PDB file of C-alpha atoms and ligand atoms in Angstrom:
ATOM      1  CA  MET A   1     -10.147 -12.159 -10.530  1.00 97.00           C
ATOM      2  CA  ARG A   2     -13.650 -10.615  -9.942  1.00 98.00           C
ATOM      3  CA  ILE A   3     -15.167 -11.651  -6.831  1.00 99.00           C
ATOM      4  CA  LEU A   4     -18.797 -11.232  -5.625  1.00 99.00           C
ATOM      5  CA  VAL A   5     -19.257 -11.838  -1.902  1.00 99.00           C
ATOM      6  CA  THR A   6     -22.508 -12.317  -0.069  1.00 98.00           C
ATOM      7  CA  ASN A   7     -23.803 -14.016   3.294  1.00 98.00           C
ATOM      8  CA  ASP A   8     -26.999 -14.433   5.220  1.00 98.00           C
ATOM      9  CA  ASP A   9     -25.976 -12.847   8.344  1.00 98.00           C
ATOM     10  CA  GLY A  10     -26.409  -9.122   7.004  1.00 98.00           C
ATOM     11  CA  VAL A  11     -23.435  -6.973   5.601  1.00 98.00           C
ATOM     12  CA  ARG A  12     -22.426  -5.735   8.997  1.00 98.00           C
ATOM     13  CA  ALA A  13     -21.703  -9.112  10.221  1.00 98.00           C
ATOM     14  CA  GLU A  14     -18.261 -10.027  11.368  1.00 98.00           C
ATOM     15  CA  GLY A  15     -17.935 -12.991   9.218  1.00 98.00           C
ATOM     16  CA  ILE A  16     -18.532 -11.224   5.838  1.00 98.00           C
ATOM     17  CA  ARG A  17     -15.833  -8.759   6.815  1.00 98.00           C
ATOM     18  CA  HIS A  18     -13.069 -11.351   7.230  1.00 98.00           C
ATOM     19  CA  LEU A  19     -14.285 -13.291   4.039  1.00 98.00           C
ATOM     20  CA  ALA A  20     -14.057  -9.793   2.253  1.00 98.00           C
ATOM     21  CA  MET A  21     -10.521  -9.146   3.550  1.00 98.00           C
ATOM     22  CA  VAL A  22      -9.129 -12.110   2.399  1.00 98.00           C
ATOM     23  CA  ALA A  23     -10.791 -11.948  -0.852  1.00 98.00           C
ATOM     24  CA  VAL A  24      -9.463  -8.524  -1.712  1.00 98.00           C
ATOM     25  CA  GLN A  25      -5.779  -9.750  -1.381  1.00 98.00           C
ATOM     26  CA  PHE A  26      -6.634 -11.909  -4.298  1.00 98.00           C
ATOM     27  CA  GLY A  27      -8.838 -10.095  -6.551  1.00 98.00           C
ATOM     28  CA  GLU A  28     -11.355  -7.125  -7.236  1.00 98.00           C
ATOM     29  CA  VAL A  29     -14.106  -7.570  -4.711  1.00 98.00           C
ATOM     30  CA  LYS A  30     -17.726  -6.387  -4.426  1.00 98.00           C
ATOM     31  CA  VAL A  31     -19.935  -7.179  -1.551  1.00 99.00           C
ATOM     32  CA  PHE A  32     -23.772  -7.374  -1.876  1.00 98.00           C
ATOM     33  CA  ALA A  33     -25.460  -8.787   1.216  1.00 98.00           C
ATOM     34  CA  PRO A  34     -28.787  -8.508   3.137  1.00 98.00           C
ATOM     35  CA  ASP A  35     -29.411  -5.476   5.008  1.00 98.00           C
ATOM     36  CA  ARG A  36     -30.116  -7.597   8.242  1.00 98.00           C
ATOM     37  CA  GLU A  37     -29.766 -11.243   9.211  1.00 97.00           C
ATOM     38  CA  ARG A  38     -31.501 -13.631   6.899  1.00 97.00           C
ATOM     39  CA  SER A  39     -30.308 -17.084   8.056  1.00 95.00           C
ATOM     40  CA  ALA A  40     -32.203 -19.982   7.499  1.00 93.00           C
ATOM     41  CA  CYS A  41     -33.820 -18.711   4.082  1.00 96.00           C
ATOM     42  CA  GLY A  42     -32.380 -21.457   2.104  1.00 97.00           C
ATOM     43  CA  HIS A  43     -32.459 -20.750  -1.564  1.00 98.00           C
ATOM     44  CA  ALA A  44     -35.456 -18.484  -1.416  1.00 98.00           C
ATOM     45  CA  MET A  45     -35.781 -15.396  -3.403  1.00 98.00           C
ATOM     46  CA  THR A  46     -37.819 -12.191  -3.304  1.00 98.00           C
ATOM     47  CA  MET A  47     -40.443 -12.065  -5.984  1.00 97.00           C
ATOM     48  CA  ARG A  48     -43.340  -9.627  -4.790  1.00 97.00           C
ATOM     49  CA  ASP A  49     -41.418  -6.791  -3.292  1.00 98.00           C
ATOM     50  CA  PRO A  50     -39.056  -4.241  -4.953  1.00 98.00           C
ATOM     51  CA  LEU A  51     -35.186  -4.756  -4.153  1.00 98.00           C
ATOM     52  CA  ARG A  52     -33.323  -1.604  -2.879  1.00 98.00           C
ATOM     53  CA  VAL A  53     -29.526  -1.270  -2.922  1.00 98.00           C
ATOM     54  CA  LYS A  54     -27.577   0.955  -0.790  1.00 98.00           C
ATOM     55  CA  ARG A  55     -23.705   1.445  -0.708  1.00 98.00           C
ATOM     56  CA  CYS A  56     -22.236   0.724   2.742  1.00 98.00           C
ATOM     57  CA  ASP A  57     -18.587   0.046   2.218  1.00 98.00           C
ATOM     58  CA  ILE A  58     -16.650  -2.311   4.477  1.00 98.00           C
ATOM     59  CA  ASP A  59     -13.649  -0.266   5.137  1.00 96.00           C
ATOM     60  CA  GLU A  60     -12.130   0.344   1.817  1.00 96.00           C
ATOM     61  CA  ILE A  61     -13.964  -2.573  -0.116  1.00 98.00           C
ATOM     62  CA  GLU A  62     -16.825  -1.573  -2.115  1.00 98.00           C
ATOM     63  CA  ALA A  63     -20.094  -3.134  -0.592  1.00 98.00           C
ATOM     64  CA  TYR A  64     -24.010  -2.865  -0.830  1.00 98.00           C
ATOM     65  CA  GLU A  65     -26.517  -3.616   1.514  1.00 98.00           C
ATOM     66  CA  VAL A  66     -29.716  -5.221  -0.359  1.00 98.00           C
ATOM     67  CA  ASN A  67     -33.102  -5.463   1.443  1.00 98.00           C
ATOM     68  CA  GLY A  68     -33.391  -9.112   0.346  1.00 98.00           C
ATOM     69  CA  LEU A  69     -32.062 -12.670   0.672  1.00 98.00           C
ATOM     70  CA  PRO A  70     -28.767 -14.091  -0.458  1.00 98.00           C
ATOM     71  CA  VAL A  71     -30.425 -15.288  -3.828  1.00 98.00           C
ATOM     72  CA  ASP A  72     -31.388 -11.647  -4.469  1.00 98.00           C
ATOM     73  CA  CYS A  73     -28.077 -10.155  -3.471  1.00 98.00           C
ATOM     74  CA  VAL A  74     -26.112 -12.571  -5.919  1.00 98.00           C
ATOM     75  CA  ASN A  75     -28.663 -11.773  -8.676  1.00 98.00           C
ATOM     76  CA  VAL A  76     -28.678  -7.883  -8.081  1.00 98.00           C
ATOM     77  CA  GLY A  77     -24.748  -8.121  -7.585  1.00 98.00           C
ATOM     78  CA  LEU A  78     -24.428  -9.782 -11.189  1.00 98.00           C
ATOM     79  CA  THR A  79     -26.647  -7.034 -12.549  1.00 98.00           C
ATOM     80  CA  VAL A  80     -25.371  -4.095 -10.893  1.00 97.00           C
ATOM     81  CA  GLY A  81     -22.050  -4.966  -9.835  1.00 98.00           C
ATOM     82  CA  TRP A  82     -20.643  -7.194 -12.188  1.00 98.00           C
ATOM     83  CA  PRO A  83     -22.677  -6.812 -15.487  1.00 98.00           C
ATOM     84  CA  ASP A  84     -20.107  -8.494 -17.615  1.00 97.00           C
ATOM     85  CA  GLY A  85     -19.934 -11.417 -15.053  1.00 97.00           C
ATOM     86  CA  CYS A  86     -17.576 -12.480 -12.303  1.00 98.00           C
ATOM     87  CA  ASP A  87     -14.974 -15.566 -11.465  1.00 98.00           C
ATOM     88  CA  LEU A  88     -16.123 -16.456  -8.181  1.00 98.00           C
ATOM     89  CA  VAL A  89     -18.969 -16.082  -5.702  1.00 98.00           C
ATOM     90  CA  LEU A  90     -18.050 -16.387  -1.954  1.00 98.00           C
ATOM     91  CA  SER A  91     -20.826 -16.582   0.634  1.00 98.00           C
ATOM     92  CA  GLY A  92     -19.994 -16.492   4.448  1.00 98.00           C
ATOM     93  CA  ILE A  93     -18.442 -16.781   6.741  1.00 98.00           C
ATOM     94  CA  ASN A  94     -21.487 -17.829   8.564  1.00 98.00           C
ATOM     95  CA  ASN A  95     -21.731 -17.560  12.360  1.00 97.00           C
ATOM     96  CA  GLY A  96     -22.594 -21.239  12.664  1.00 96.00           C
ATOM     97  CA  PRO A  97     -22.155 -24.573  10.994  1.00 95.00           C
ATOM     98  CA  ASN A  98     -23.780 -25.630   7.817  1.00 96.00           C
ATOM     99  CA  LEU A  99     -23.248 -29.258   7.997  1.00 94.00           C
ATOM    100  CA  GLY A 100     -25.335 -32.217   6.602  1.00 93.00           C
ATOM    101  CA  PHE A 101     -28.742 -31.436   5.834  1.00 91.00           C
ATOM    102  CA  ASP A 102     -28.073 -27.887   7.120  1.00 93.00           C
ATOM    103  CA  VAL A 103     -27.156 -27.264   3.501  1.00 95.00           C
ATOM    104  CA  THR A 104     -30.758 -27.243   2.386  1.00 95.00           C
ATOM    105  CA  TYR A 105     -31.854 -24.631   4.953  1.00 95.00           C
ATOM    106  CA  SER A 106     -28.900 -22.529   4.891  1.00 97.00           C
ATOM    107  CA  GLY A 107     -29.175 -18.958   3.240  1.00 98.00           C
ATOM    108  CA  THR A 108     -25.140 -19.216   3.123  1.00 98.00           C
ATOM    109  CA  VAL A 109     -25.343 -22.198   0.827  1.00 98.00           C
ATOM    110  CA  GLY A 110     -28.152 -20.613  -0.754  1.00 98.00           C
ATOM    111  CA  GLY A 111     -26.002 -17.939  -2.005  1.00 98.00           C
ATOM    112  CA  ALA A 112     -23.407 -20.018  -3.292  1.00 98.00           C
ATOM    113  CA  MET A 113     -26.150 -22.110  -5.084  1.00 98.00           C
ATOM    114  CA  GLU A 114     -27.406 -19.179  -7.130  1.00 98.00           C
ATOM    115  CA  GLY A 115     -23.658 -18.670  -8.222  1.00 98.00           C
ATOM    116  CA  ALA A 116     -23.445 -22.096  -9.473  1.00 98.00           C
ATOM    117  CA  ILE A 117     -26.580 -21.751 -11.195  1.00 98.00           C
ATOM    118  CA  ASN A 118     -25.274 -18.733 -12.885  1.00 98.00           C
ATOM    119  CA  GLY A 119     -22.164 -21.047 -14.053  1.00 97.00           C
ATOM    120  CA  ILE A 120     -19.771 -19.139 -11.574  1.00 98.00           C
ATOM    121  CA  ARG A 121     -17.350 -21.139  -9.292  1.00 98.00           C
ATOM    122  CA  SER A 122     -19.088 -20.644  -5.922  1.00 98.00           C
ATOM    123  CA  ILE A 123     -17.777 -21.280  -2.151  1.00 98.00           C
ATOM    124  CA  ALA A 124     -20.018 -21.295   0.842  1.00 98.00           C
ATOM    125  CA  MET A 125     -18.072 -20.909   4.237  1.00 98.00           C
ATOM    126  CA  SER A 126     -19.091 -21.501   7.660  1.00 98.00           C
ATOM    127  CA  MET A 127     -17.621 -21.322  11.164  1.00 98.00           C
ATOM    128  CA  CYS A 128     -18.681 -24.318  13.499  1.00 97.00           C
ATOM    129  CA  VAL A 129     -19.511 -22.863  16.713  1.00 92.00           C
ATOM    130  CA  PHE A 130     -21.701 -25.381  18.651  1.00 82.00           C
ATOM    131  CA  ALA A 131     -21.995 -23.360  21.987  1.00 82.00           C
ATOM    132  CA  ASP A 132     -23.629 -20.369  22.792  1.00 83.00           C
ATOM    133  CA  GLY A 133     -21.045 -17.670  23.772  1.00 91.00           C
ATOM    134  CA  ALA A 134     -18.134 -19.671  22.404  1.00 93.00           C
ATOM    135  CA  PRO A 135     -15.461 -17.528  20.085  1.00 96.00           C
ATOM    136  CA  PHE A 136     -16.423 -18.062  16.534  1.00 97.00           C
ATOM    137  CA  HIS A 137     -12.798 -17.811  15.377  1.00 98.00           C
ATOM    138  CA  TYR A 138     -13.555 -16.064  12.216  1.00 98.00           C
ATOM    139  CA  GLU A 139      -9.678 -15.294  11.965  1.00 98.00           C
ATOM    140  CA  THR A 140      -9.114 -19.232  11.522  1.00 98.00           C
ATOM    141  CA  GLY A 141     -11.517 -19.241   8.833  1.00 98.00           C
ATOM    142  CA  ALA A 142      -9.822 -16.396   7.232  1.00 98.00           C
ATOM    143  CA  GLN A 143      -6.390 -17.600   7.565  1.00 98.00           C
ATOM    144  CA  TRP A 144      -7.274 -21.295   6.332  1.00 98.00           C
ATOM    145  CA  LEU A 145      -8.852 -19.575   3.082  1.00 98.00           C
ATOM    146  CA  ARG A 146      -5.752 -17.416   2.556  1.00 98.00           C
ATOM    147  CA  GLU A 147      -3.625 -20.587   2.758  1.00 98.00           C
ATOM    148  CA  ASN A 148      -5.722 -22.586   0.557  1.00 98.00           C
ATOM    149  CA  TRP A 149      -7.140 -19.964  -1.897  1.00 98.00           C
ATOM    150  CA  GLU A 150      -5.119 -21.535  -4.648  1.00 98.00           C
ATOM    151  CA  LEU A 151      -6.510 -24.881  -4.002  1.00 97.00           C
ATOM    152  CA  LEU A 152     -10.238 -23.678  -3.749  1.00 97.00           C
ATOM    153  CA  THR A 153     -10.147 -21.765  -6.799  1.00 97.00           C
ATOM    154  CA  THR A 154      -8.471 -24.187  -9.112  1.00 97.00           C
ATOM    155  CA  LEU A 155     -10.156 -27.350  -7.868  1.00 97.00           C
ATOM    156  CA  GLU A 156     -12.014 -29.052 -10.835  1.00 95.00           C
ATOM    157  CA  THR A 157     -15.722 -28.383 -10.500  1.00 93.00           C
ATOM    158  CA  HIS A 158     -18.892 -29.681 -12.250  1.00 92.00           C
ATOM    159  CA  GLU A 159     -21.365 -27.394 -13.690  1.00 91.00           C
ATOM    160  CA  LEU A 160     -24.112 -26.848 -11.131  1.00 94.00           C
ATOM    161  CA  SER A 161     -21.698 -27.735  -8.186  1.00 97.00           C
ATOM    162  CA  LEU A 162     -20.618 -25.753  -5.348  1.00 98.00           C
ATOM    163  CA  LEU A 163     -18.211 -25.915  -2.434  1.00 98.00           C
ATOM    164  CA  ASN A 164     -19.248 -26.189   1.005  1.00 98.00           C
ATOM    165  CA  VAL A 165     -16.598 -25.581   3.512  1.00 98.00           C
ATOM    166  CA  ASN A 166     -16.907 -25.700   7.356  1.00 98.00           C
ATOM    167  CA  VAL A 167     -14.383 -24.644   9.687  1.00 98.00           C
ATOM    168  CA  PRO A 168     -14.079 -25.906  13.192  1.00 98.00           C
ATOM    169  CA  ALA A 169     -14.187 -22.873  15.764  1.00 98.00           C
ATOM    170  CA  ILE A 170     -10.831 -23.448  17.154  1.00 97.00           C
ATOM    171  CA  ALA A 171      -7.535 -21.616  17.097  1.00 97.00           C
ATOM    172  CA  PHE A 172      -5.687 -22.169  13.795  1.00 98.00           C
ATOM    173  CA  PRO A 173      -2.590 -23.850  15.267  1.00 98.00           C
ATOM    174  CA  GLU A 174      -5.167 -26.415  16.359  1.00 97.00           C
ATOM    175  CA  VAL A 175      -6.701 -27.112  13.029  1.00 98.00           C
ATOM    176  CA  GLN A 176      -5.504 -30.608  11.869  1.00 98.00           C
ATOM    177  CA  GLY A 177      -5.806 -29.781   8.270  1.00 98.00           C
ATOM    178  CA  HIS A 178      -8.637 -30.414   5.682  1.00 98.00           C
ATOM    179  CA  LYS A 179     -10.699 -33.173   4.470  1.00 97.00           C
ATOM    180  CA  PHE A 180     -12.542 -33.909   1.261  1.00 98.00           C
ATOM    181  CA  VAL A 181     -15.806 -35.416   2.695  1.00 97.00           C
ATOM    182  CA  GLY A 182     -19.532 -36.085   1.954  1.00 96.00           C
ATOM    183  CA  MET A 183     -22.442 -34.448   3.615  1.00 94.00           C
ATOM    184  CA  GLY A 184     -23.282 -36.067   6.954  1.00 92.00           C
ATOM    185  CA  ARG A 185     -26.486 -36.321   8.828  1.00 85.00           C
ATOM    186  CA  ARG A 186     -27.069 -33.767  11.506  1.00 77.00           C
ATOM    187  CA  ILE A 187     -30.264 -34.836  13.252  1.00 76.00           C
ATOM    188  CA  TYR A 188     -32.188 -32.464  15.573  1.00 76.00           C
ATOM    189  CA  GLN A 189     -33.867 -33.795  18.695  1.00 78.00           C
ATOM    190  CA  ASP A 190     -36.938 -32.040  20.215  1.00 73.00           C
ATOM    191  CA  ARG A 191     -37.149 -30.203  16.837  1.00 84.00           C
ATOM    192  CA  VAL A 192     -40.191 -28.058  18.080  1.00 90.00           C
ATOM    193  CA  GLU A 193     -40.583 -27.109  21.633  1.00 89.00           C
ATOM    194  CA  HIS A 194     -44.172 -26.552  22.852  1.00 93.00           C
ATOM    195  CA  ARG A 195     -44.412 -23.450  25.411  1.00 94.00           C
ATOM    196  CA  GLU A 196     -47.177 -21.273  26.905  1.00 97.00           C
ATOM    197  CA  ASP A 197     -47.524 -17.521  26.887  1.00 97.00           C
ATOM    198  CA  PRO A 198     -48.575 -15.639  30.096  1.00 98.00           C
ATOM    199  CA  TRP A 199     -52.116 -16.218  28.938  1.00 98.00           C
ATOM    200  CA  GLY A 200     -51.780 -19.935  28.891  1.00 98.00           C
ATOM    201  CA  ARG A 201     -52.044 -20.054  24.893  1.00 98.00           C
ATOM    202  CA  SER A 202     -49.751 -22.688  23.209  1.00 97.00           C
ATOM    203  CA  TYR A 203     -46.798 -21.492  21.168  1.00 96.00           C
ATOM    204  CA  TYR A 204     -44.100 -23.328  19.590  1.00 94.00           C
ATOM    205  CA  TRP A 205     -40.431 -22.558  19.229  1.00 90.00           C
ATOM    206  CA  GLN A 206     -38.378 -24.367  16.433  1.00 87.00           C
ATOM    207  CA  GLY A 207     -34.815 -25.111  16.804  1.00 77.00           C
ATOM    208  CA  GLY A 208     -33.971 -28.317  18.815  1.00 70.00           C
ATOM    209  CA  VAL A 209     -30.780 -29.977  20.060  1.00 74.00           C
ATOM    210  CA  VAL A 210     -28.690 -31.113  17.375  1.00 76.00           C
ATOM    211  CA  VAL A 211     -27.605 -34.748  17.779  1.00 72.00           C
ATOM    212  CA  MET A 212     -24.213 -35.266  15.990  1.00 67.00           C
ATOM    213  CA  ARG A 213     -23.306 -38.357  14.580  1.00 68.00           C
ATOM    214  CA  PRO A 214     -19.619 -38.283  14.476  1.00 63.00           C
ATOM    215  CA  GLU A 215     -19.205 -42.087  14.023  1.00 67.00           C
ATOM    216  CA  SER A 216     -20.098 -41.642  10.347  1.00 82.00           C
ATOM    217  CA  VAL A 217     -16.508 -41.224   9.083  1.00 87.00           C
ATOM    218  CA  ASP A 218     -15.755 -39.438   5.899  1.00 91.00           C
ATOM    219  CA  THR A 219     -18.738 -37.066   6.365  1.00 95.00           C
ATOM    220  CA  ASP A 220     -18.311 -33.131   7.101  1.00 95.00           C
ATOM    221  CA  VAL A 221     -19.806 -33.613  10.626  1.00 93.00           C
ATOM    222  CA  TRP A 222     -16.970 -36.195  11.392  1.00 93.00           C
ATOM    223  CA  ALA A 223     -14.125 -33.849   9.806  1.00 95.00           C
ATOM    224  CA  VAL A 224     -15.214 -30.691  11.658  1.00 95.00           C
ATOM    225  CA  THR A 225     -15.971 -32.801  15.062  1.00 92.00           C
ATOM    226  CA  ASN A 226     -12.224 -34.013  14.734  1.00 94.00           C
ATOM    227  CA  GLY A 227     -10.765 -30.600  13.911  1.00 96.00           C
ATOM    228  CA  PHE A 228     -10.431 -30.824  10.297  1.00 98.00           C
ATOM    229  CA  VAL A 229     -11.853 -27.968   7.782  1.00 98.00           C
ATOM    230  CA  SER A 230     -14.280 -30.007   5.726  1.00 98.00           C
ATOM    231  CA  VAL A 231     -14.651 -29.440   2.074  1.00 98.00           C
ATOM    232  CA  THR A 232     -17.800 -30.923   0.340  1.00 98.00           C
ATOM    233  CA  PRO A 233     -18.754 -30.469  -3.414  1.00 98.00           C
ATOM    234  CA  VAL A 234     -22.380 -30.185  -3.461  1.00 98.00           C
ATOM    235  CA  SER A 235     -24.229 -30.727  -6.940  1.00 97.00           C
ATOM    236  CA  LEU A 236     -27.523 -28.918  -7.763  1.00 97.00           C
ATOM    237  CA  ASP A 237     -28.297 -31.813  -9.812  1.00 96.00           C
ATOM    238  CA  TRP A 238     -30.936 -33.272  -7.544  1.00 95.00           C
ATOM    239  CA  THR A 239     -31.867 -36.176  -9.559  1.00 96.00           C
ATOM    240  CA  ASP A 240     -31.228 -39.615  -8.073  1.00 97.00           C
ATOM    241  CA  ARG A 241     -29.405 -41.041 -10.990  1.00 96.00           C
ATOM    242  CA  ALA A 242     -29.189 -44.532  -9.461  1.00 96.00           C
ATOM    243  CA  LEU A 243     -32.903 -44.766  -8.941  1.00 96.00           C
ATOM    244  CA  LEU A 244     -33.580 -43.330 -12.141  1.00 96.00           C
ATOM    245  CA  ALA A 245     -31.599 -45.721 -13.779  1.00 95.00           C
ATOM    246  CA  GLN A 246     -33.401 -48.635 -11.943  1.00 94.00           C
ATOM    247  CA  TYR A 247     -36.731 -47.110 -12.807  1.00 94.00           C
ATOM    248  CA  GLN A 248     -35.918 -46.756 -16.595  1.00 94.00           C
ATOM    249  CA  SER A 249     -34.491 -50.079 -16.712  1.00 93.00           C
ATOM    250  CA  SER A 250     -37.029 -52.132 -14.616  1.00 88.00           C
ATOM    251  CA  MET A 251     -40.297 -50.450 -16.027  1.00 77.00           C
ATOM    252  CA  ALA A 252     -42.165 -50.449 -19.212  1.00 62.00           C
ATOM    253  CA  VAL A 253     -42.363 -47.253 -20.930  1.00 64.00           C
ATOM    254  CA  GLY A 254     -45.619 -45.536 -19.778  1.00 65.00           C
ATOM    255  CA  LYS A 255     -48.481 -44.614 -22.109  1.00 63.00           C
ATOM    256  CA  GLY A 256     -50.683 -41.946 -21.909  1.00 57.00           C
TER     257      GLY A 256
HETATM  258 MN1   MN B 301     -26.205 -17.263   9.009  1.00 56.09          MN
END
């Protein structure tokens, strides 16, 4: 199995090392990842600047840093590393959760999206650390992935679908198992904070406090909050099929 590994935390991040170390037990691995942290870049790509690639192996694993975003890394990786295609794109393990609407901001998921667009089975994986300074427990994510590799790499998928996996940041024995769940609603309060610089001029800091809604069961938010690994199939077909059918059946065919 030919595997392309990427992330959005940068090629030197601890999470990608754990991911690559698991992947190498199951196939041939090539890592293409950003040369620095690029979190929250979503599915953005570099259009106006050249992309440079530099070899920087992770222990014995073939790895390259790219001065771009996760999407760039996947595309460069498919061109340079796997010109004949690959069987799996793995993105992560991210140093924070990608639950609910985080999926739309996440560079980790962005990398997996690019894999899916290229017709490759793609999996994004994130560690759900919620408190500053709390341990990431990457080893939990790595062990879960190792034990569920067969499942994840053989689950039926649709064209343009990817798997978004979130792991609770707890010791492995405490993990309750895994749940197949939908995207929850992770809402941020006080999203933009107003501050003043030493000269009294306003500036703004974006981030905000996450308001979890664990009461919505069968969501990724609920699963992770309750100690389960969440596995969510995410489709890149963004058409609202139900609304589309409603429009098509209730409205006359437009002219001109
Ligand atoms: Mn990140």
